[in-house]
Coordinates of C-alpha atoms in Angstrom, one line a residue:
M1 CA -46.8 -44.2 43.8
K2 CA -44.6 -41.2 44.4
T3 CA -46.8 -40.3 47.4
F4 CA -46.7 -43.9 48.7
W5 CA -42.9 -44.0 48.6
R6 CA -42.6 -40.6 50.2
L7 CA -44.9 -41.8 53.0
M8 CA -42.8 -44.9 53.4
S9 CA -39.7 -42.8 53.9
Y10 CA -41.1 -42.0 57.3
V11 CA -41.4 -45.7 58.1
W12 CA -37.9 -46.6 56.9
P13 CA -36.0 -45.2 60.0
Y14 CA -37.8 -47.8 62.1
K15 CA -36.9 -50.7 59.7
G16 CA -35.2 -52.6 62.5
Q17 CA -38.2 -52.6 64.8
Y18 CA -40.5 -53.4 61.8
L19 CA -38.2 -56.4 61.1
V20 CA -39.0 -57.8 64.5
I21 CA -42.7 -57.1 64.0
L22 CA -42.3 -59.0 60.7
L23 CA -41.0 -62.1 62.5
L24 CA -43.9 -61.9 65.0
G25 CA -46.3 -61.6 62.1
I26 CA -44.8 -64.6 60.3
T27 CA -45.0 -66.6 63.5
A28 CA -48.7 -65.9 63.8
S29 CA -49.2 -66.5 60.1
I30 CA -47.6 -69.9 60.2
L31 CA -49.6 -71.1 63.2
Q32 CA -52.9 -70.3 61.5
P33 CA -52.4 -72.6 58.5
G34 CA -51.0 -75.2 61.0
A35 CA -54.3 -75.4 62.6
A36 CA -56.0 -76.2 59.3
L37 CA -53.3 -78.8 58.5
A38 CA -53.8 -80.5 61.9
V39 CA -57.6 -80.9 61.4
K40 CA -57.3 -84.0 59.2
P41 CA -55.1 -86.2 61.4
L42 CA -57.0 -85.1 64.5
L43 CA -60.4 -85.7 63.0
D44 CA -59.5 -88.9 61.1
G45 CA -57.5 -90.2 64.0
I46 CA -60.3 -89.9 66.5
L47 CA -63.3 -90.8 64.2
L48 CA -61.7 -93.4 62.0
G49 CA -58.6 -94.6 63.9
K50 CA -60.2 -94.6 67.3
N51 CA -56.9 -93.3 68.7
P52 CA -57.5 -92.3 72.4
E53 CA -54.0 -91.0 72.7
L54 CA -54.9 -88.1 70.5
L55 CA -57.5 -87.0 72.9
K56 CA -54.8 -86.6 75.5
V57 CA -52.2 -84.9 73.4
M58 CA -54.2 -82.7 71.1
P59 CA -55.8 -80.5 73.8
M60 CA -52.4 -79.6 75.1
V61 CA -51.1 -78.9 71.6
I62 CA -54.1 -76.7 70.9
I63 CA -53.6 -74.7 74.1
I64 CA -49.9 -74.2 73.3
F65 CA -50.8 -73.3 69.8
T66 CA -53.3 -70.7 71.0
L67 CA -51.0 -69.2 73.6
V68 CA -48.1 -68.7 71.2
C69 CA -50.4 -67.4 68.4
G70 CA -52.3 -65.0 70.8
L71 CA -49.1 -63.7 72.4
S72 CA -47.5 -63.1 69.0
R73 CA -50.5 -61.2 67.8
Y74 CA -50.7 -59.1 70.9
V75 CA -47.1 -58.0 70.9
Y76 CA -47.3 -57.6 67.2
S77 CA -50.4 -55.3 67.4
V78 CA -49.2 -53.2 70.3
W79 CA -45.7 -52.7 68.9
A80 CA -46.9 -51.9 65.4
G81 CA -49.6 -49.5 66.8
Y82 CA -47.0 -47.7 68.9
L83 CA -44.6 -47.3 66.0
S84 CA -47.5 -45.9 63.9
E85 CA -48.2 -43.3 66.6
V86 CA -44.5 -42.4 66.8
I87 CA -44.4 -41.8 63.0
I88 CA -47.6 -39.7 63.1
R89 CA -46.2 -37.7 66.0
H90 CA -43.2 -36.8 63.8
L91 CA -45.4 -35.9 60.8
R92 CA -47.7 -33.8 63.0
L93 CA -44.7 -31.9 64.5
Q94 CA -43.2 -31.4 61.0
L95 CA -46.5 -30.0 59.8
Y96 CA -46.8 -27.6 62.8
Q97 CA -43.2 -26.5 62.2
K98 CA -44.1 -25.8 58.6
Y99 CA -47.0 -23.6 59.7
L100 CA -44.6 -21.7 61.9
D101 CA -42.1 -21.3 59.0
L102 CA -44.5 -20.1 56.3
S103 CA -44.7 -16.4 55.6
F104 CA -47.5 -13.9 56.2
D105 CA -48.6 -14.0 52.5
Y106 CA -49.6 -17.7 52.9
Y107 CA -51.9 -17.0 55.8
S108 CA -53.5 -14.1 54.1
K109 CA -54.8 -16.6 51.5
A110 CA -55.1 -19.9 53.3
S111 CA -58.3 -21.2 54.9
T112 CA -58.0 -21.6 58.7
G113 CA -60.4 -24.6 58.5
R114 CA -58.1 -26.2 55.9
L115 CA -55.1 -25.7 58.2
F116 CA -56.9 -27.3 61.1
T117 CA -58.1 -30.2 59.0
A118 CA -54.6 -31.0 57.8
L119 CA -53.3 -31.1 61.3
S120 CA -56.2 -33.2 62.7
S121 CA -58.2 -35.4 60.4
D122 CA -55.7 -35.6 57.5
V123 CA -53.1 -36.8 60.0
V124 CA -55.7 -39.3 61.4
L125 CA -56.1 -40.7 57.9
L126 CA -52.3 -41.1 57.7
L127 CA -52.4 -43.0 61.1
E128 CA -55.0 -45.3 59.8
G129 CA -53.0 -46.1 56.7
I130 CA -49.6 -46.5 58.4
S131 CA -51.1 -48.6 61.2
R132 CA -52.2 -51.1 58.6
V133 CA -48.8 -51.3 56.9
T134 CA -48.0 -54.2 59.3
S135 CA -50.7 -56.2 57.6
L136 CA -48.3 -56.5 54.7
F137 CA -45.9 -58.4 57.0
R138 CA -48.5 -60.9 58.2
D139 CA -51.5 -61.5 56.1
P140 CA -49.7 -62.4 52.8
F141 CA -47.9 -65.2 54.7
T142 CA -51.1 -66.4 56.2
I143 CA -52.7 -66.5 52.7
V144 CA -49.8 -68.4 51.2
G145 CA -49.8 -70.8 54.1
L146 CA -53.5 -71.5 53.9
L147 CA -53.3 -71.9 50.1
A148 CA -50.5 -74.4 50.5
V149 CA -52.6 -76.4 52.9
S150 CA -55.5 -76.3 50.5
F151 CA -53.4 -77.4 47.5
Y152 CA -51.8 -80.2 49.6
R153 CA -55.2 -81.5 50.6
D154 CA -57.1 -81.0 47.3
W155 CA -55.6 -79.0 44.5
K156 CA -58.6 -79.2 42.2
L157 CA -61.0 -77.7 44.8
T158 CA -58.4 -75.0 45.5
L159 CA -58.1 -74.0 41.9
L160 CA -61.8 -73.8 41.5
A161 CA -62.0 -71.6 44.6
L162 CA -59.3 -69.3 43.1
L163 CA -61.4 -68.6 40.1
I164 CA -63.0 -65.7 42.0
T165 CA -59.7 -64.1 42.7
P166 CA -59.4 -61.8 39.5
P167 CA -62.8 -60.2 39.9
L168 CA -62.1 -59.8 43.6
I169 CA -58.8 -58.0 43.0
Y170 CA -60.5 -55.8 40.4
M171 CA -63.2 -54.8 42.8
V172 CA -60.7 -54.0 45.6
V173 CA -58.5 -51.8 43.3
A174 CA -61.5 -50.0 41.8
I175 CA -62.9 -49.2 45.3
G176 CA -59.5 -48.0 46.4
K177 CA -59.1 -45.6 43.6
K178 CA -62.6 -44.2 44.1
L179 CA -62.0 -43.7 47.9
K180 CA -58.7 -42.0 47.3
K181 CA -60.5 -39.5 45.0
M182 CA -63.3 -39.0 47.5
T183 CA -60.9 -38.5 50.3
H184 CA -60.0 -35.0 48.9
T185 CA -63.7 -34.2 48.6
R186 CA -64.5 -35.3 52.1
Q187 CA -61.5 -33.5 53.7
D188 CA -62.3 -30.3 51.7
Q189 CA -65.8 -30.4 53.2
W190 CA -64.4 -31.0 56.7
A191 CA -62.2 -27.9 56.1
N192 CA -65.2 -25.8 55.2
L193 CA -67.0 -27.0 58.4
N194 CA -64.0 -26.2 60.5
S195 CA -63.7 -22.8 59.0
T196 CA -67.3 -22.0 59.9
V197 CA -66.8 -23.2 63.5
Y198 CA -63.6 -21.2 63.9
E199 CA -65.2 -18.0 62.5
T200 CA -68.2 -18.5 64.8
L201 CA -66.1 -18.9 67.9
S202 CA -63.7 -16.1 67.0
G203 CA -66.5 -13.7 66.1
I204 CA -69.1 -14.6 68.7
R205 CA -69.3 -11.1 70.0
I206 CA -70.2 -9.7 66.6
I207 CA -72.6 -12.5 65.9
K208 CA -74.5 -11.8 69.0
A209 CA -74.3 -8.0 68.6
F210 CA -75.8 -8.2 65.1
N211 CA -78.3 -11.0 65.8
L212 CA -76.5 -13.3 63.3
E213 CA -77.2 -16.6 65.1
K214 CA -79.9 -17.7 62.7
K215 CA -77.8 -16.9 59.6
L216 CA -74.7 -18.6 61.0
K217 CA -76.8 -21.7 62.0
Q218 CA -78.1 -21.9 58.4
R219 CA -74.6 -21.6 57.0
F220 CA -73.3 -24.3 59.4
Q221 CA -76.3 -26.5 58.5
Q222 CA -75.6 -26.2 54.8
D223 CA -71.9 -27.2 55.4
N224 CA -73.0 -30.0 57.7
D225 CA -75.6 -31.4 55.2
R226 CA -73.0 -31.3 52.4
L227 CA -70.6 -33.2 54.7
L228 CA -73.3 -35.8 55.4
N229 CA -73.9 -36.3 51.7
V230 CA -70.2 -36.8 51.1
Q231 CA -69.9 -39.2 54.1
Y232 CA -72.9 -41.2 52.8
R233 CA -71.4 -41.7 49.4
W234 CA -68.1 -42.6 51.1
M235 CA -69.8 -45.3 53.2
L236 CA -71.7 -46.7 50.2
I237 CA -68.3 -47.3 48.4
E238 CA -66.2 -48.2 51.5
N239 CA -68.6 -51.0 52.7
I240 CA -69.6 -52.5 49.4
S241 CA -66.9 -55.1 49.5
S242 CA -68.1 -56.7 52.8
P243 CA -71.4 -58.2 51.6
V244 CA -69.6 -59.3 48.4
L245 CA -67.0 -61.2 50.5
Y246 CA -69.8 -62.8 52.6
M247 CA -71.7 -63.8 49.5
I248 CA -68.6 -65.4 48.1
G249 CA -68.1 -67.2 51.5
G250 CA -71.7 -68.5 51.4
F251 CA -71.4 -69.8 47.8
G252 CA -68.1 -71.4 48.8
V253 CA -69.7 -73.3 51.7
A254 CA -72.5 -74.4 49.5
F255 CA -70.1 -75.5 46.8
L256 CA -67.8 -77.3 49.3
T257 CA -70.8 -79.2 50.7
I258 CA -71.8 -80.5 47.3
Y259 CA -68.3 -81.1 46.1
G260 CA -67.0 -82.6 49.3
G261 CA -70.1 -84.7 50.0
G262 CA -69.8 -86.1 46.5
K263 CA -66.1 -87.0 47.0
I264 CA -66.8 -88.7 50.3
L265 CA -69.6 -90.8 48.7
S266 CA -68.0 -91.6 45.4
Q267 CA -64.2 -91.5 45.9
G268 CA -63.7 -92.4 49.5
A269 CA -62.4 -89.1 50.7
T270 CA -62.5 -88.6 54.5
G271 CA -64.3 -85.9 56.4
G272 CA -60.9 -84.8 57.6
D273 CA -59.8 -84.1 54.0
I274 CA -62.8 -82.0 53.2
L275 CA -62.9 -80.2 56.5
S276 CA -59.2 -79.4 56.4
V277 CA -59.6 -77.8 52.9
G278 CA -62.8 -76.1 54.0
L279 CA -61.2 -74.7 57.1
A280 CA -58.2 -73.4 55.2
L281 CA -60.3 -71.7 52.6
G282 CA -62.6 -70.4 55.2
L283 CA -59.7 -68.9 57.2
L284 CA -58.6 -67.2 54.0
I285 CA -61.6 -64.8 54.3
D286 CA -60.1 -62.9 57.3
P287 CA -56.6 -62.1 55.8
I288 CA -58.2 -61.3 52.5
K289 CA -60.6 -58.8 54.2
K290 CA -57.6 -57.3 56.1
I291 CA -55.6 -56.8 52.9
E292 CA -58.7 -55.3 51.4
A293 CA -59.0 -53.0 54.4
L294 CA -55.3 -52.3 54.1
N295 CA -55.9 -51.1 50.5
L296 CA -58.9 -49.0 51.5
G297 CA -57.0 -47.5 54.5
F298 CA -54.0 -46.8 52.4
Q299 CA -56.0 -45.1 49.6
K300 CA -57.5 -42.8 52.2
A301 CA -54.1 -42.3 53.8
L302 CA -52.6 -41.4 50.4
G303 CA -55.4 -38.8 49.9
G304 CA -54.6 -37.3 53.3
A305 CA -50.8 -37.5 52.6
E306 CA -51.2 -35.7 49.3
R307 CA -52.8 -32.8 51.1
I308 CA -50.2 -32.7 53.8
F309 CA -47.3 -33.1 51.4
K310 CA -48.6 -30.1 49.4
V311 CA -48.0 -28.0 52.6
F312 CA -44.6 -29.6 53.2
D313 CA -43.6 -28.6 49.7
L314 CA -44.5 -25.0 50.2
E315 CA -41.5 -22.6 50.5
P316 CA -41.7 -19.5 52.7
S317 CA -41.6 -16.4 50.5
I318 CA -39.6 -14.7 53.2
K319 CA -36.5 -16.6 54.3
N320 CA -32.9 -16.1 55.2
S321 CA -30.5 -15.7 52.3
P322 CA -27.7 -18.4 52.1
D323 CA -25.1 -15.8 53.2
A324 CA -27.2 -14.0 55.8
V325 CA -25.4 -12.5 58.7
V326 CA -26.4 -11.7 62.3
L327 CA -27.5 -8.1 62.6
K328 CA -25.4 -6.1 65.0
P329 CA -27.0 -4.0 67.8
F330 CA -28.9 -1.1 66.3
Q331 CA -26.7 2.1 66.4
K332 CA -27.5 4.7 63.8
N333 CA -30.5 4.8 61.4
I334 CA -33.2 2.9 59.5
T335 CA -33.5 3.9 55.9
F336 CA -36.3 3.3 53.3
Q337 CA -34.7 3.8 49.9
N338 CA -37.2 4.1 47.0
V339 CA -39.4 1.4 48.5
S340 CA -42.3 0.1 46.5
F341 CA -44.6 -2.8 47.4
Q342 CA -47.7 -4.6 46.2
Y343 CA -49.3 -7.8 47.3
D344 CA -49.2 -10.8 45.0
D345 CA -52.9 -10.9 44.3
Q346 CA -53.2 -7.2 43.6
K347 CA -52.2 -5.0 40.7
D348 CA -52.1 -1.6 42.6
W349 CA -49.1 -0.5 44.5
V350 CA -49.6 -0.3 48.2
L351 CA -46.4 1.7 48.6
K352 CA -44.7 3.6 45.8
N353 CA -41.2 5.0 45.8
V354 CA -41.1 5.7 49.5
S355 CA -37.8 7.1 50.9
V356 CA -37.3 8.1 54.5
N357 CA -34.3 8.1 56.9
V358 CA -35.1 7.6 60.6
Q359 CA -32.4 8.3 63.1
K360 CA -31.9 6.3 66.3
G361 CA -34.2 7.6 69.0
E362 CA -36.7 9.3 66.6
A363 CA -40.4 8.8 66.9
L364 CA -42.0 8.7 63.4
A365 CA -45.8 9.0 63.3
L366 CA -47.6 7.6 60.3
V367 CA -50.8 9.4 59.4
G368 CA -53.2 8.9 56.5
S369 CA -56.6 7.7 55.6
S370 CA -57.6 4.0 55.7
G371 CA -55.7 2.1 53.0
A372 CA -52.9 4.7 52.6
G373 CA -50.2 2.1 53.4
K374 CA -49.4 2.7 57.0
T375 CA -49.7 -0.9 58.2
T376 CA -47.8 -2.2 55.2
F377 CA -45.1 0.4 55.9
V378 CA -44.4 -1.0 59.4
N379 CA -44.9 -4.7 58.3
L380 CA -41.8 -4.3 56.0
I381 CA -39.5 -3.4 58.9
P382 CA -39.5 -6.9 60.6
R383 CA -39.7 -8.5 57.1
F384 CA -43.2 -9.8 57.4
Y385 CA -43.1 -9.0 53.7
D386 CA -40.2 -8.1 51.4
V387 CA -40.1 -5.0 49.3
V388 CA -40.8 -5.4 45.6
E389 CA -38.6 -2.5 44.6
G390 CA -36.0 -0.5 46.5
S391 CA -34.5 -1.5 49.9
I392 CA -34.8 -1.1 53.6
S393 CA -31.6 -1.0 55.7
I394 CA -30.6 -0.8 59.3
D395 CA -27.2 0.8 59.9
G396 CA -26.5 0.3 56.2
M397 CA -27.3 -3.4 56.2
D398 CA -30.1 -4.5 53.8
L399 CA -32.7 -6.4 55.8
R400 CA -32.5 -9.2 53.2
D401 CA -28.8 -9.7 54.1
V402 CA -29.3 -10.4 57.8
T403 CA -31.0 -13.3 59.6
M404 CA -34.6 -12.8 60.4
H405 CA -34.1 -13.9 64.0
S406 CA -31.4 -11.3 64.7
L407 CA -33.6 -8.7 63.0
R408 CA -36.8 -9.4 64.9
D409 CA -34.8 -9.8 68.1
Q410 CA -34.3 -6.0 67.9
I411 CA -37.9 -5.1 67.3
S412 CA -40.9 -4.9 69.7
I413 CA -44.4 -4.7 68.4
V414 CA -47.5 -3.5 70.2
S415 CA -50.4 -4.2 68.0
Q416 CA -53.9 -2.6 68.0
D417 CA -55.2 -6.2 68.0
V418 CA -53.6 -7.5 71.2
F419 CA -53.0 -11.2 71.2
L420 CA -52.6 -13.1 74.4
F421 CA -52.0 -16.8 74.8
N422 CA -54.2 -19.1 76.9
D423 CA -51.6 -19.0 79.6
T424 CA -50.8 -17.2 82.8
V425 CA -50.2 -13.5 83.1
L426 CA -46.6 -14.2 84.0
E427 CA -46.0 -16.3 80.9
N428 CA -47.8 -13.9 78.6
I429 CA -45.5 -11.1 79.6
A430 CA -42.5 -13.4 79.7
Y431 CA -42.9 -14.3 76.0
G432 CA -41.1 -11.0 75.4
K433 CA -37.9 -12.5 76.9
Q434 CA -37.1 -16.2 77.2
D435 CA -34.4 -16.0 79.9
R436 CA -36.3 -13.8 82.3
T437 CA -36.7 -13.8 86.0
R438 CA -40.0 -13.4 87.8
E439 CA -38.8 -10.1 89.2
E440 CA -38.0 -8.8 85.7
V441 CA -41.6 -9.6 84.7
I442 CA -43.0 -7.8 87.7
Q443 CA -40.8 -4.7 87.0
A444 CA -42.1 -4.6 83.4
A445 CA -45.7 -4.9 84.6
K446 CA -45.1 -2.0 87.0
A447 CA -43.7 0.2 84.2
A448 CA -46.8 -0.7 82.1
N449 CA -49.2 0.3 84.9
A450 CA -50.3 -3.4 85.0
H451 CA -49.0 -4.5 88.4
E452 CA -51.9 -3.3 90.5
F453 CA -54.7 -5.0 88.5
I454 CA -52.6 -8.2 88.2
L455 CA -52.3 -8.4 92.0
N456 CA -56.1 -8.2 92.2
L457 CA -56.6 -11.2 89.9
P458 CA -57.5 -14.5 91.7
E459 CA -54.0 -15.9 91.4
G460 CA -52.1 -12.8 90.7
Y461 CA -49.4 -13.3 88.1
D462 CA -50.3 -17.0 87.9
S463 CA -53.9 -16.3 86.8
T464 CA -54.8 -17.7 83.4
V465 CA -56.0 -15.1 81.0
G466 CA -58.2 -17.4 78.8
E467 CA -58.0 -17.7 75.0
R468 CA -56.9 -14.4 73.5
G469 CA -57.1 -12.9 77.0
V470 CA -60.9 -13.0 77.2
K471 CA -60.8 -12.8 81.0
L472 CA -59.2 -9.4 80.9
S473 CA -60.6 -6.0 79.8
G474 CA -59.3 -4.2 76.7
G475 CA -57.1 -1.9 78.8
Q476 CA -55.7 -4.7 80.8
R477 CA -54.8 -6.7 77.7
Q478 CA -53.1 -3.6 76.2
R479 CA -51.0 -3.1 79.4
I480 CA -50.0 -6.8 79.3
S481 CA -48.9 -6.3 75.7
I482 CA -46.9 -3.2 76.6
A483 CA -45.3 -5.0 79.6
R484 CA -44.2 -7.7 77.2
A485 CA -42.6 -5.1 74.9
L486 CA -40.9 -3.4 77.9
L487 CA -39.5 -6.8 79.0
K488 CA -38.1 -7.5 75.6
N489 CA -36.4 -4.0 75.7
A490 CA -35.8 -3.9 72.0
P491 CA -34.3 -0.7 70.5
I492 CA -36.9 -0.5 67.7
L493 CA -40.6 -0.2 68.5
I494 CA -43.6 -0.6 66.1
L495 CA -46.7 0.7 67.8
D496 CA -50.2 0.6 66.5
E497 CA -51.7 2.9 69.1
A498 CA -55.1 1.7 70.2
T499 CA -56.9 3.4 73.0
S500 CA -60.2 4.4 71.2
A501 CA -62.2 1.5 72.7
L502 CA -61.1 2.1 76.3
D503 CA -62.7 3.9 79.1
T504 CA -61.1 7.2 80.2
E505 CA -59.3 5.7 83.2
S506 CA -57.8 2.8 81.2
E507 CA -57.0 5.1 78.3
I508 CA -54.9 7.3 80.6
L509 CA -53.1 4.3 82.1
V510 CA -52.4 2.9 78.7
Q511 CA -51.2 6.2 77.3
Q512 CA -48.8 6.6 80.3
A513 CA -47.4 3.1 79.6
I514 CA -47.0 3.9 75.9
E515 CA -45.1 7.0 76.7
K516 CA -42.7 5.0 79.0
L517 CA -42.4 2.4 76.3
M518 CA -41.3 4.9 73.6
Q519 CA -38.7 6.6 75.8
G520 CA -35.2 6.0 74.3
R521 CA -36.5 3.9 71.4
T522 CA -36.7 4.4 67.7
S523 CA -40.5 4.3 67.3
F524 CA -42.7 3.8 64.3
V525 CA -46.2 4.8 65.3
I526 CA -49.5 4.4 63.4
A527 CA -50.9 7.3 65.3
H528 CA -54.5 7.7 66.5
R529 CA -54.1 10.3 69.2
L530 CA -53.3 14.0 68.9
S531 CA -50.8 13.9 71.7
T532 CA -48.8 11.1 70.0
V533 CA -48.8 13.1 66.7
Q534 CA -47.7 16.3 68.4
N535 CA -44.9 14.6 70.4
A536 CA -43.5 12.7 67.4
S537 CA -40.2 13.8 66.0
R538 CA -41.6 13.7 62.5
I539 CA -44.9 12.9 60.8
L540 CA -45.3 11.1 57.5
V541 CA -48.5 11.8 55.7
L542 CA -49.3 8.8 53.4
E543 CA -51.8 8.9 50.6
Q544 CA -52.3 6.1 48.1
G545 CA -48.9 4.6 49.1
Q546 CA -46.9 7.7 48.6
I547 CA -45.5 10.3 51.0
Q548 CA -47.5 13.4 50.5
E549 CA -46.1 15.5 53.4
E550 CA -43.4 15.2 56.0
G551 CA -42.6 17.3 59.1
T552 CA -43.7 18.2 62.6
H553 CA -47.2 18.9 63.6
D554 CA -46.8 22.7 63.7
I555 CA -45.0 22.8 60.3
L556 CA -47.6 20.6 58.6
I557 CA -50.4 22.7 60.0
A558 CA -48.8 25.8 58.8
K559 CA -48.4 24.4 55.3
K560 CA -52.2 23.9 55.1
G561 CA -51.8 20.8 52.9
L562 CA -53.2 17.3 53.2
Y563 CA -52.3 17.0 56.9
Y564 CA -54.1 20.2 57.6
K565 CA -57.2 19.0 55.7
L566 CA -57.1 15.7 57.6
Y567 CA -56.7 17.6 60.8
Q568 CA -59.7 19.9 60.1
L569 CA -61.8 16.9 59.0
Q570 CA -61.1 14.9 62.1
F571 CA -61.2 17.8 64.6
S572 CA -63.6 20.4 63.5
K573 CA -66.5 18.5 65.1
K574 CA -64.5 17.4 68.1
L575 CA -62.7 20.5 69.2
G576 CA -64.1 20.3 72.7
A577 CA -62.9 16.7 73.0
V578 CA -59.5 17.6 71.7
Q579 CA -59.1 20.3 74.3
Q580 CA -59.8 17.6 77.0
G581 CA -57.3 15.3 75.4
E582 CA -59.8 12.5 74.7
S583 CA -59.8 12.5 70.9
Q584 CA -59.2 9.6 68.5
I585 CA -58.1 11.2 65.2
W586 CA -56.3 9.1 62.7
Q587 CA -57.9 6.0 61.3

């Protein structure tokens, strides 16, 4: 019931409109029993009373009855359906906002397919349930009205008919509980299927390169077959009530024929009496089925709601403190003070007791083998994660004491994995600065060596780049990313230098753009190239999460320590390439 009332809290703000819908539903509900009530005087008046006036009046009454009832139902259905869509729109937006608010650690563990399923099919289940809420406003009144007519015409027959009510209610409740439980199973299987599709589309290049089509098809087929089995069990349960109701209706007609015929022959009852009761009881089938459908729909909706509300109840692990202040423009230094960090699901420390002070305008290169902690180091600066021990401060302000928006507003990131939105070139660059002009975007593109290739695109700056920038080459995507960072013009730069997969010409253009980007900024560079390492103000050599060495390239080479060994390991077989400036050294 907790989930039900929580779901109803989204309906409550529209209570005024639902009240009008209730009145329309009551109107339609009253008219339907009225039709059953009118059968006796109409039938008996014509057949027994031989009243020709009824033939003139009743057709007009029926037409008016039908028009009012039909119009009420139409307005009722459209209005109720629209309100349901409005409520679902709000829920969908709230869920999307929650996805934006959740921290990085959530996405490192969450299934992409599950996230998609919650935003799509779980929300659809909610729509199905909420859209049927209005049945509560109409069908109970219809049932009460029809029962009143039946009792008025023949209370004994009505009581006999109601004997089937307890087992019918038990069946509806049992089916509803089972469907609610199966909703979780079905939605989980949908999530698995969505994950497989997402991974296939995202990794299609690797799939084709490694001839994985057959393996992925088998995996998809297994997920698809499991979903079919779940859907089949779902349909067996969901549809079992329909034949039961029809059987009850059939037995009812047979019983009414025997009982009514006997009363007409032995007790002098009229055909109008029996037909009036029969029509009223027959008309009960439709609202009962709708209430049963309401129950089934609501049980499915509650299953979807439970999954969505679990996401709503999640709290970001990284959020502003209650007394967070706006970070002032960066002036002096960034300090790591005895910083240690480990991920929640791991026992080992990724960073351990790291201390470093970076002055404004410095370029700090991070060097080390894979898994040394370089990426984690830079991810702590924009507070993608919080330190476990120690502190990071900018101009003496602990990052946890400033608002995340003001902190990230002063940081630009150029990642090795460039992400571009399925939008125009102009808009992809403009994401770096919201209040930009077209001329500012063009100037940033020129500084990033991107202007020339952009002009050669079919629609220039208004050309769409495709999902993740698939219409552009690797070098072009990199330069768009650099232009975005240049446009933002933040004083702090995090750079995962990535030129290894580029051809020589693109590599030179990207490297030139990177050098322009680093000018006048405090840069943290996960270094891959010798030139970047040599030009850095300082180099941090990380190993197993700790700083093993620190200094300039020449100093560290002279020390002949870990940096020297990494240098020898990476360059001894590539000396010729190094001399030509084409090497990729740090992984």
